[in-house]
Tab-separated table of N, CA, C and O in Angstrom:
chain	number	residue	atom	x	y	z
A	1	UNK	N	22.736	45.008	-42.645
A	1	UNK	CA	21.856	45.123	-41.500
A	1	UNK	C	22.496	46.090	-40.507
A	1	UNK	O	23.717	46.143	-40.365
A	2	UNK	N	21.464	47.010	-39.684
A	2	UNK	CA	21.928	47.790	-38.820
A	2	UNK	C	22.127	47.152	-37.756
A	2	UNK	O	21.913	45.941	-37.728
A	3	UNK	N	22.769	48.118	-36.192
A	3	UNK	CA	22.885	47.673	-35.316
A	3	UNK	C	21.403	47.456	-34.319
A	3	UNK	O	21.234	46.832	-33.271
A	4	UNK	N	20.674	48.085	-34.976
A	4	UNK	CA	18.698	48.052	-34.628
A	4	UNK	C	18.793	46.877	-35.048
A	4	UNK	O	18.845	46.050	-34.137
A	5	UNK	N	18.861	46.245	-36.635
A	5	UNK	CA	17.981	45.025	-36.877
A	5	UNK	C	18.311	43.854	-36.269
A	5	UNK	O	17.541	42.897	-36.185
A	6	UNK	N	19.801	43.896	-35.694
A	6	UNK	CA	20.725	43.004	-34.783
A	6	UNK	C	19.955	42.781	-33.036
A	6	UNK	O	19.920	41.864	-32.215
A	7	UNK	N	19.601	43.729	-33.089
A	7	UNK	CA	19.072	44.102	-31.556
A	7	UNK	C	17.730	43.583	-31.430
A	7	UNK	O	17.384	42.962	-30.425
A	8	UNK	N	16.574	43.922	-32.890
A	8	UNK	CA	15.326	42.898	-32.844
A	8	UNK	C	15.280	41.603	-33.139
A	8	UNK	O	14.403	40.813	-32.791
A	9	UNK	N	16.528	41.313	-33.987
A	9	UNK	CA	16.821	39.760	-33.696
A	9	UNK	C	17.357	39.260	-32.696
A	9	UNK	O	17.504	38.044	-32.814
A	10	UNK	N	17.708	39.675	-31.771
A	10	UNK	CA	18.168	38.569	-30.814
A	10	UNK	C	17.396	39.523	-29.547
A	10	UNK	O	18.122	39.949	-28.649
A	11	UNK	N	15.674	39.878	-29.517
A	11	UNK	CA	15.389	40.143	-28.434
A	11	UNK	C	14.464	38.951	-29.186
A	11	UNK	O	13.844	38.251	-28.385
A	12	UNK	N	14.313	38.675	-30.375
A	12	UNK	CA	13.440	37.712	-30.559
A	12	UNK	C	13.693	36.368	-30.469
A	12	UNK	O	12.848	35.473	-30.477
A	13	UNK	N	14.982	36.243	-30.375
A	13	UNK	CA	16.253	35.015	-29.952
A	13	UNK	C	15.952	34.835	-28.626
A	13	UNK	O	15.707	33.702	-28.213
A	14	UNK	N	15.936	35.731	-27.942
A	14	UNK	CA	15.507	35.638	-26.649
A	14	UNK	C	14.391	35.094	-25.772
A	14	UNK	O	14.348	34.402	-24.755
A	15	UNK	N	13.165	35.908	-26.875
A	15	UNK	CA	12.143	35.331	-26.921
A	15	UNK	C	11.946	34.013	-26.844
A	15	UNK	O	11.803	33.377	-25.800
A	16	UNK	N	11.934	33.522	-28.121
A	16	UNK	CA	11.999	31.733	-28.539
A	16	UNK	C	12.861	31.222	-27.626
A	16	UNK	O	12.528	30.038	-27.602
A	17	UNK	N	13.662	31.339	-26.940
A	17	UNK	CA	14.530	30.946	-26.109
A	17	UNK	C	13.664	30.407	-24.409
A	17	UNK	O	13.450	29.387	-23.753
A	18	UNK	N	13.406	31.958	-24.361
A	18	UNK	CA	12.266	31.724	-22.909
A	18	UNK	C	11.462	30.678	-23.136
A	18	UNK	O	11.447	29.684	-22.410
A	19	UNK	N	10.680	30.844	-24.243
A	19	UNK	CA	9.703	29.778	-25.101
A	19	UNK	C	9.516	28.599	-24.464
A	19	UNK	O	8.674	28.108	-23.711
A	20	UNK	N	10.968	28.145	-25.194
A	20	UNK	CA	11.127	27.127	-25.438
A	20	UNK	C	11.729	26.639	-23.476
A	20	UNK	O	11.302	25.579	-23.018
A	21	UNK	N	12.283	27.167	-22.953
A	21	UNK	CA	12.588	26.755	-21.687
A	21	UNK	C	11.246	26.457	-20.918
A	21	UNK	O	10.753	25.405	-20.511
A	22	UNK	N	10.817	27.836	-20.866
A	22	UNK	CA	9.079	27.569	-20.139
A	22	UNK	C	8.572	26.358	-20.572
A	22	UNK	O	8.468	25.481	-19.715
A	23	UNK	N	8.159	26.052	-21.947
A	23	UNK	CA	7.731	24.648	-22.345
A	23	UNK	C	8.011	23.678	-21.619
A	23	UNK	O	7.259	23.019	-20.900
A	24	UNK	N	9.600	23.530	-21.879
A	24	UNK	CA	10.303	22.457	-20.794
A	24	UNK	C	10.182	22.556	-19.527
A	24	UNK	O	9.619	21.602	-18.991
A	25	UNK	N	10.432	23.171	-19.041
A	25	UNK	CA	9.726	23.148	-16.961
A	25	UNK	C	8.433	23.231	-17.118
A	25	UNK	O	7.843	22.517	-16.307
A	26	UNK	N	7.700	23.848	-17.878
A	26	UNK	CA	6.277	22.959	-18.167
A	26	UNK	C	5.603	21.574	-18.077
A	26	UNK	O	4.653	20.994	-17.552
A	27	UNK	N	6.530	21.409	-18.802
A	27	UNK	CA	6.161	19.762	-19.173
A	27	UNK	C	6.917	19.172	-18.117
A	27	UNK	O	6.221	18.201	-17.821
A	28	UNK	N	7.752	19.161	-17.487
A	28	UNK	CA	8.307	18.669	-16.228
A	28	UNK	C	7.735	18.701	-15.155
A	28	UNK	O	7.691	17.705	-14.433
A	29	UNK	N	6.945	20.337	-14.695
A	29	UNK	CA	6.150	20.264	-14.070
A	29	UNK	C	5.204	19.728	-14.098
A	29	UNK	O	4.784	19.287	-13.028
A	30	UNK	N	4.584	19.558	-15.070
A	30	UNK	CA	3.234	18.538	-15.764
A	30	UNK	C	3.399	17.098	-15.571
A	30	UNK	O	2.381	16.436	-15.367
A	31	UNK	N	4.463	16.559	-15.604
A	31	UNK	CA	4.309	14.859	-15.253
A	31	UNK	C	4.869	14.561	-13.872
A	31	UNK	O	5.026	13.524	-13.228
A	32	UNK	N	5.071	15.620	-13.691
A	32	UNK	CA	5.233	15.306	-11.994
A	32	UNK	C	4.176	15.826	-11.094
A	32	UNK	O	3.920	15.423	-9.959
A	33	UNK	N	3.492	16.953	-11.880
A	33	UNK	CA	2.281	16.407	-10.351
A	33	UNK	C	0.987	15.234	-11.264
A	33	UNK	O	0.068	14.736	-10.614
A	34	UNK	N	1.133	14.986	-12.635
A	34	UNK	CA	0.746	13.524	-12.485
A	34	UNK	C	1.218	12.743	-12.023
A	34	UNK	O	0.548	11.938	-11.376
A	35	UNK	N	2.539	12.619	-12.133
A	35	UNK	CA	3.133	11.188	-11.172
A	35	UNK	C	2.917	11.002	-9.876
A	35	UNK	O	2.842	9.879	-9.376
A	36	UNK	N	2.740	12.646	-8.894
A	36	UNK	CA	2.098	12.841	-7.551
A	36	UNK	C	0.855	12.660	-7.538
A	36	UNK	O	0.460	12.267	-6.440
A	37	UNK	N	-0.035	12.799	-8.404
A	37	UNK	CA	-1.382	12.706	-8.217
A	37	UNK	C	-1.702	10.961	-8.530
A	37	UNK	O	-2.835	10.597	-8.217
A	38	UNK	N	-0.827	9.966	-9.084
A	38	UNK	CA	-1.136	8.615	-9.296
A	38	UNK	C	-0.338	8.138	-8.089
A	38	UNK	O	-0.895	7.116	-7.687
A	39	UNK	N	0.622	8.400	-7.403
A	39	UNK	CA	1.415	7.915	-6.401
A	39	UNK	C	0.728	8.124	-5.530
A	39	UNK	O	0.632	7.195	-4.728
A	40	UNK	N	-0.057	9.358	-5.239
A	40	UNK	CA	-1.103	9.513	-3.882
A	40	UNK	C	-2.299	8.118	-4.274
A	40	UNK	O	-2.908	7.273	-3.617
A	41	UNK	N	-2.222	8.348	-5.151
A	41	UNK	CA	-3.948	7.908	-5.527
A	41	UNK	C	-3.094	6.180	-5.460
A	41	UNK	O	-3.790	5.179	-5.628
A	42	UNK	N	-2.416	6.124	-5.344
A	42	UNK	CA	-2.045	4.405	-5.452
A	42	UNK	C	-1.711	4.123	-3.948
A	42	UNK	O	-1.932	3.010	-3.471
A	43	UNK	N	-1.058	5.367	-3.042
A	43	UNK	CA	-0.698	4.901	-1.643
A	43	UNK	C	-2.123	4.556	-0.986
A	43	UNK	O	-2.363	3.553	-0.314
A	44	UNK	N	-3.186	5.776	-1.372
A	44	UNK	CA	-4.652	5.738	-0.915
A	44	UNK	C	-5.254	4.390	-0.995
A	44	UNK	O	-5.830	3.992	0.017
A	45	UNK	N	-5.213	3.609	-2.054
A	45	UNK	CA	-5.980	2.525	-2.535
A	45	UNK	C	-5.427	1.170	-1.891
A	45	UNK	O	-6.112	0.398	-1.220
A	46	UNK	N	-3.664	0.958	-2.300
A	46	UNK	CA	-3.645	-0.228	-2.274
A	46	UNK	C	-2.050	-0.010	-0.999
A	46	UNK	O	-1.765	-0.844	-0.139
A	47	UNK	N	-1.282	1.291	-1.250
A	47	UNK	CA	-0.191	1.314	-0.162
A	47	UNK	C	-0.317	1.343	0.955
A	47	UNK	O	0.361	0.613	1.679
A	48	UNK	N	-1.473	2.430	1.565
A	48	UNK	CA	-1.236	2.324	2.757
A	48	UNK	C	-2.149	1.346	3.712
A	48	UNK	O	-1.862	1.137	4.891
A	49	UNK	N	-3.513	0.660	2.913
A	49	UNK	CA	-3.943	-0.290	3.766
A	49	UNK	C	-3.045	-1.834	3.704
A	49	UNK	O	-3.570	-2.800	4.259
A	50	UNK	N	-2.048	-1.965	3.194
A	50	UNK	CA	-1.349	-2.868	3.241
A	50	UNK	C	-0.281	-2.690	4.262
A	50	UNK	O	0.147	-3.441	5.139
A	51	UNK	N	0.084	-1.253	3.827
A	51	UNK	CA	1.172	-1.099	5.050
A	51	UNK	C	0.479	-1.325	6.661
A	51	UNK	O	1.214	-1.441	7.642
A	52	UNK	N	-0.840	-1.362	6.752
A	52	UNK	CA	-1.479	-1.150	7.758
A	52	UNK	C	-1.724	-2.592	8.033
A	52	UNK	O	-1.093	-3.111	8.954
A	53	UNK	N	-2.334	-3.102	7.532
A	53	UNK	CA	-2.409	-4.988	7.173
A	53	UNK	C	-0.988	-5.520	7.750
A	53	UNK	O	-1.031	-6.329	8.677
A	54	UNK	N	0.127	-5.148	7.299
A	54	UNK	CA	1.693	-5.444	7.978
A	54	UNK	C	1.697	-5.234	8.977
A	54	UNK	O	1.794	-6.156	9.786
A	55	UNK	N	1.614	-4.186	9.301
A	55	UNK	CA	2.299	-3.234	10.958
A	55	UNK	C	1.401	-3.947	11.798
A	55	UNK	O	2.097	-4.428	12.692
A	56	UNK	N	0.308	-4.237	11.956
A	56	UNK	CA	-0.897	-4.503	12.410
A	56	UNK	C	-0.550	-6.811	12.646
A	56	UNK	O	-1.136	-7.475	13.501
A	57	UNK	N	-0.043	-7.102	12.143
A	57	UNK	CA	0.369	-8.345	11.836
A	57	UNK	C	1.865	-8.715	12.558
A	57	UNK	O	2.132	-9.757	13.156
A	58	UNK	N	2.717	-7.611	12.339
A	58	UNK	CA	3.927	-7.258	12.932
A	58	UNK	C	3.648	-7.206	14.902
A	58	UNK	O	4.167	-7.813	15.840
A	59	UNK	N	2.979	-6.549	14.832
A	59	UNK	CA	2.224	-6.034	16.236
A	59	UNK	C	1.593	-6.814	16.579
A	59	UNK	O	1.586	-6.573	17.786
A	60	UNK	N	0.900	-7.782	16.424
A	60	UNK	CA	-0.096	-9.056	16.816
A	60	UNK	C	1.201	-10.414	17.339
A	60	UNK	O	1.221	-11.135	18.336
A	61	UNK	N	2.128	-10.311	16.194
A	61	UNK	CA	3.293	-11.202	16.362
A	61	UNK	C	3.939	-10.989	17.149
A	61	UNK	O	4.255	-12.046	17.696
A	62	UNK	N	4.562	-9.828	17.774
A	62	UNK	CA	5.662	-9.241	18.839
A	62	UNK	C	5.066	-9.556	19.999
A	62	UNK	O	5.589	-10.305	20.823
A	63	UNK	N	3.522	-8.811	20.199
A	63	UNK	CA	3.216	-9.185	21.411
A	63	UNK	C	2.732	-10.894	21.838
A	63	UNK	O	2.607	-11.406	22.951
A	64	UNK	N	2.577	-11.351	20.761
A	64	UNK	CA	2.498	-12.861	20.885
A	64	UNK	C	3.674	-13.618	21.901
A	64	UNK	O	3.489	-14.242	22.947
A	65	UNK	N	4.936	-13.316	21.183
A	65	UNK	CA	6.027	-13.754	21.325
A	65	UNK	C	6.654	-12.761	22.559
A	65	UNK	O	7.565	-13.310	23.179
A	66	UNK	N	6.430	-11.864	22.855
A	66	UNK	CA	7.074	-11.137	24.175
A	66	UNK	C	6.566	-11.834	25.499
A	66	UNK	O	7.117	-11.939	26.594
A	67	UNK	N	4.779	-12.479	24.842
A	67	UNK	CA	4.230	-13.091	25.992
A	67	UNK	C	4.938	-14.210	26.353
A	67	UNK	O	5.232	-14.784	27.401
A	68	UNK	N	5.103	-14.335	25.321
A	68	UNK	CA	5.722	-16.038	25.726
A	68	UNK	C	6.779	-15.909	25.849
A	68	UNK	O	7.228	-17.051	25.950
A	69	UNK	N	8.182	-14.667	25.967
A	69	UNK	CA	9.259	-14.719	26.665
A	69	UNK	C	8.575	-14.670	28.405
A	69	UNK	O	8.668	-15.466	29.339
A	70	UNK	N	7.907	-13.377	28.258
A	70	UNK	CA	8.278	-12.570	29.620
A	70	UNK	C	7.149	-13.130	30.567
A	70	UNK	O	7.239	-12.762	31.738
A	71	UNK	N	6.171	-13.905	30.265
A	71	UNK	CA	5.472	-14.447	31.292
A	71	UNK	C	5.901	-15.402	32.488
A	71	UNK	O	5.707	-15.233	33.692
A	72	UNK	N	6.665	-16.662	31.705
A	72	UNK	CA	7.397	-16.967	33.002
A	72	UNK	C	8.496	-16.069	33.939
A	72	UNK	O	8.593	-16.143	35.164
A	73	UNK	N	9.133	-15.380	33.223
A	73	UNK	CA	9.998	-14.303	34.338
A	73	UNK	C	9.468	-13.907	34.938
A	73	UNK	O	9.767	-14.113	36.114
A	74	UNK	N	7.932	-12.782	34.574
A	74	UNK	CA	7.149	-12.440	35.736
A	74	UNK	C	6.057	-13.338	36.438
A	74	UNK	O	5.378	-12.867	37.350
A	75	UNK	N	5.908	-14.533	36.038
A	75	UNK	CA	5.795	-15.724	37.111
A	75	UNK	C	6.803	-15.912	37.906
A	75	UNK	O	6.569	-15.662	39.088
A	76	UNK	N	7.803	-16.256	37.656
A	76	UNK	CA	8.903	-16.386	38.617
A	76	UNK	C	8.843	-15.387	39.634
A	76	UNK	O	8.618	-15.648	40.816
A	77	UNK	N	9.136	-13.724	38.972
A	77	UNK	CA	9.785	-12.862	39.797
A	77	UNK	C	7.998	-13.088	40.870
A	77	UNK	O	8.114	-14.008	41.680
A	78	UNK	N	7.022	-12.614	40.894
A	78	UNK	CA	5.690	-12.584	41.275
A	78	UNK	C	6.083	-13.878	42.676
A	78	UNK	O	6.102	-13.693	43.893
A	79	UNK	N	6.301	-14.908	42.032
A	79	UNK	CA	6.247	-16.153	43.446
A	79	UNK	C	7.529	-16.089	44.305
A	79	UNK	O	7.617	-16.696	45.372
A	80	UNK	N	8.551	-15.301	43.776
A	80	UNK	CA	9.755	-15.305	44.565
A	80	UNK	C	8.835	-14.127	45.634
A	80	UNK	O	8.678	-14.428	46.817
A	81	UNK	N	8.429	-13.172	45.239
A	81	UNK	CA	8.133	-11.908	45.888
A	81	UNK	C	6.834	-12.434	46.919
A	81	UNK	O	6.842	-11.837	47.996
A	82	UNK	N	6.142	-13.070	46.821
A	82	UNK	CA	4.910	-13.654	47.326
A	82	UNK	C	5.810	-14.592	48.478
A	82	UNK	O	5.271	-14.613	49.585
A	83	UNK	N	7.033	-15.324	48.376
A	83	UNK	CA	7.520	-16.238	49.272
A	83	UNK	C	8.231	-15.748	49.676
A	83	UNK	O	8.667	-16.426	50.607
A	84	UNK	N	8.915	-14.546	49.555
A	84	UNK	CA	9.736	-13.665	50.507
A	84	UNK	C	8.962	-13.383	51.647
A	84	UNK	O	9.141	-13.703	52.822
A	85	UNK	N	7.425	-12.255	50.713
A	85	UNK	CA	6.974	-11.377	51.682
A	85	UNK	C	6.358	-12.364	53.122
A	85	UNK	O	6.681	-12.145	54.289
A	86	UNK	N	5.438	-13.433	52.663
A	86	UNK	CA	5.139	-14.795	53.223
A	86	UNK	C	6.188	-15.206	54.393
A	86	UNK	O	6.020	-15.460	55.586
A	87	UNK	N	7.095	-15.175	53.739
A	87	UNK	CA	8.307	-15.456	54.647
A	87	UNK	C	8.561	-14.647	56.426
A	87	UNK	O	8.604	-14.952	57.618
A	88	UNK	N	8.653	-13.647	55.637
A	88	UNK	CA	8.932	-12.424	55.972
A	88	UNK	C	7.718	-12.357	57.064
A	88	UNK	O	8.196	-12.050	58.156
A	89	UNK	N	6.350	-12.537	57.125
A	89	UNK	CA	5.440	-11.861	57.951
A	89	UNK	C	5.473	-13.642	58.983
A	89	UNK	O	5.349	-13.704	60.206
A	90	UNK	N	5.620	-14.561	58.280
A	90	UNK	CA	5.724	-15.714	59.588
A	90	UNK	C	7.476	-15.463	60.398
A	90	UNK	O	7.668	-15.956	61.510
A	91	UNK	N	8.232	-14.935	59.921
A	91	UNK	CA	9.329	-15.124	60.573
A	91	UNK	C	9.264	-13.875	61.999
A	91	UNK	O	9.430	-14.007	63.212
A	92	UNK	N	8.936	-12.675	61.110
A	92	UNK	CA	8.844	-11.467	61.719
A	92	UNK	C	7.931	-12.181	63.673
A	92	UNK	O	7.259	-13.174	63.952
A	93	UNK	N	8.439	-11.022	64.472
A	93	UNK	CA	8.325	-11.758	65.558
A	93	UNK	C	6.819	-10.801	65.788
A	93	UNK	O	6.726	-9.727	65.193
A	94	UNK	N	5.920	-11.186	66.498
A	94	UNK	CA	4.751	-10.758	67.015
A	94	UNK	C	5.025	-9.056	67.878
A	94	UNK	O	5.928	-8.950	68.708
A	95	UNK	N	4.136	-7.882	67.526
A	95	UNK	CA	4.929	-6.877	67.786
A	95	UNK	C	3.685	-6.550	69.199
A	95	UNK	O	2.522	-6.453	68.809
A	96	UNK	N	3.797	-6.473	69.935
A	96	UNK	CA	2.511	-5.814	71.387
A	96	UNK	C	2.078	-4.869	70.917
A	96	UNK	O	2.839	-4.052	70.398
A	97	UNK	N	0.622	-4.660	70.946
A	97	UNK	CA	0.351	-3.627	70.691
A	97	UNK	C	-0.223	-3.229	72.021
A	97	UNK	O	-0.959	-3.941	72.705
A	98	UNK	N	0.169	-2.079	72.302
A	98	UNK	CA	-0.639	-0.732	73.674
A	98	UNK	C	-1.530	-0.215	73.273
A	98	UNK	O	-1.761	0.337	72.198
A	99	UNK	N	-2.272	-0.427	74.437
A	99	UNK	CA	-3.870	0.629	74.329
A	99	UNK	C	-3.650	1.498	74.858
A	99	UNK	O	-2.911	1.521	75.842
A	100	UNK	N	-4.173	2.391	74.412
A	100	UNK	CA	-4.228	4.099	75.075
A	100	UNK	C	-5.910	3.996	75.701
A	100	UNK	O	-6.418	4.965	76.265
């Protein structure tokens, strides 16, 4: 064999080579945007109205329970401030007022 017939065999080596790689990132590419196209199509259906069903349940619960910390504090703070100011306008001394 010449140094030609050496040279069309391994551009054809080459060939089958690309081939066969393309195939493979082919097919890689191929089950991954199925796996993206069933992962969307599964968040759509059943992921994200659940996640929404949670957060939404999560959020109903917090503010449940914040009420029932922080209402008496701002009862408290509210009647301290009401019996200050109260305080405050019977103690305060009567001021004259001038007519012009």
């Amino acid at each position: 064999m010449t140094l030609g017939d050496w040279r069309d065999v391994s551009i054809i080596l080459l060939a089958i080579e690309a081939i066969v790689i393309g195939i493979i990132y082919g097919l890689i590419f191929y089950y991954l945007w199925k796996g993206f196209r069933i992962a969307t199509g599964w968040l759509r259906l059943t992921g994200l109205p659940q996640g929404r069903r949670y957060s939404r349940q999560i959020k109903n619960i917090t503010q449940q329970y914040s009420q029932k910390v922080a209402r008496p504090i701002v009862k408290a703070e509210t009647t301290i401030a009401r019996t200050t100011r109260t305080l405050g306008s019977i103690a305060a001394a009567p001021k004259q007022r001038t007519r012009r």
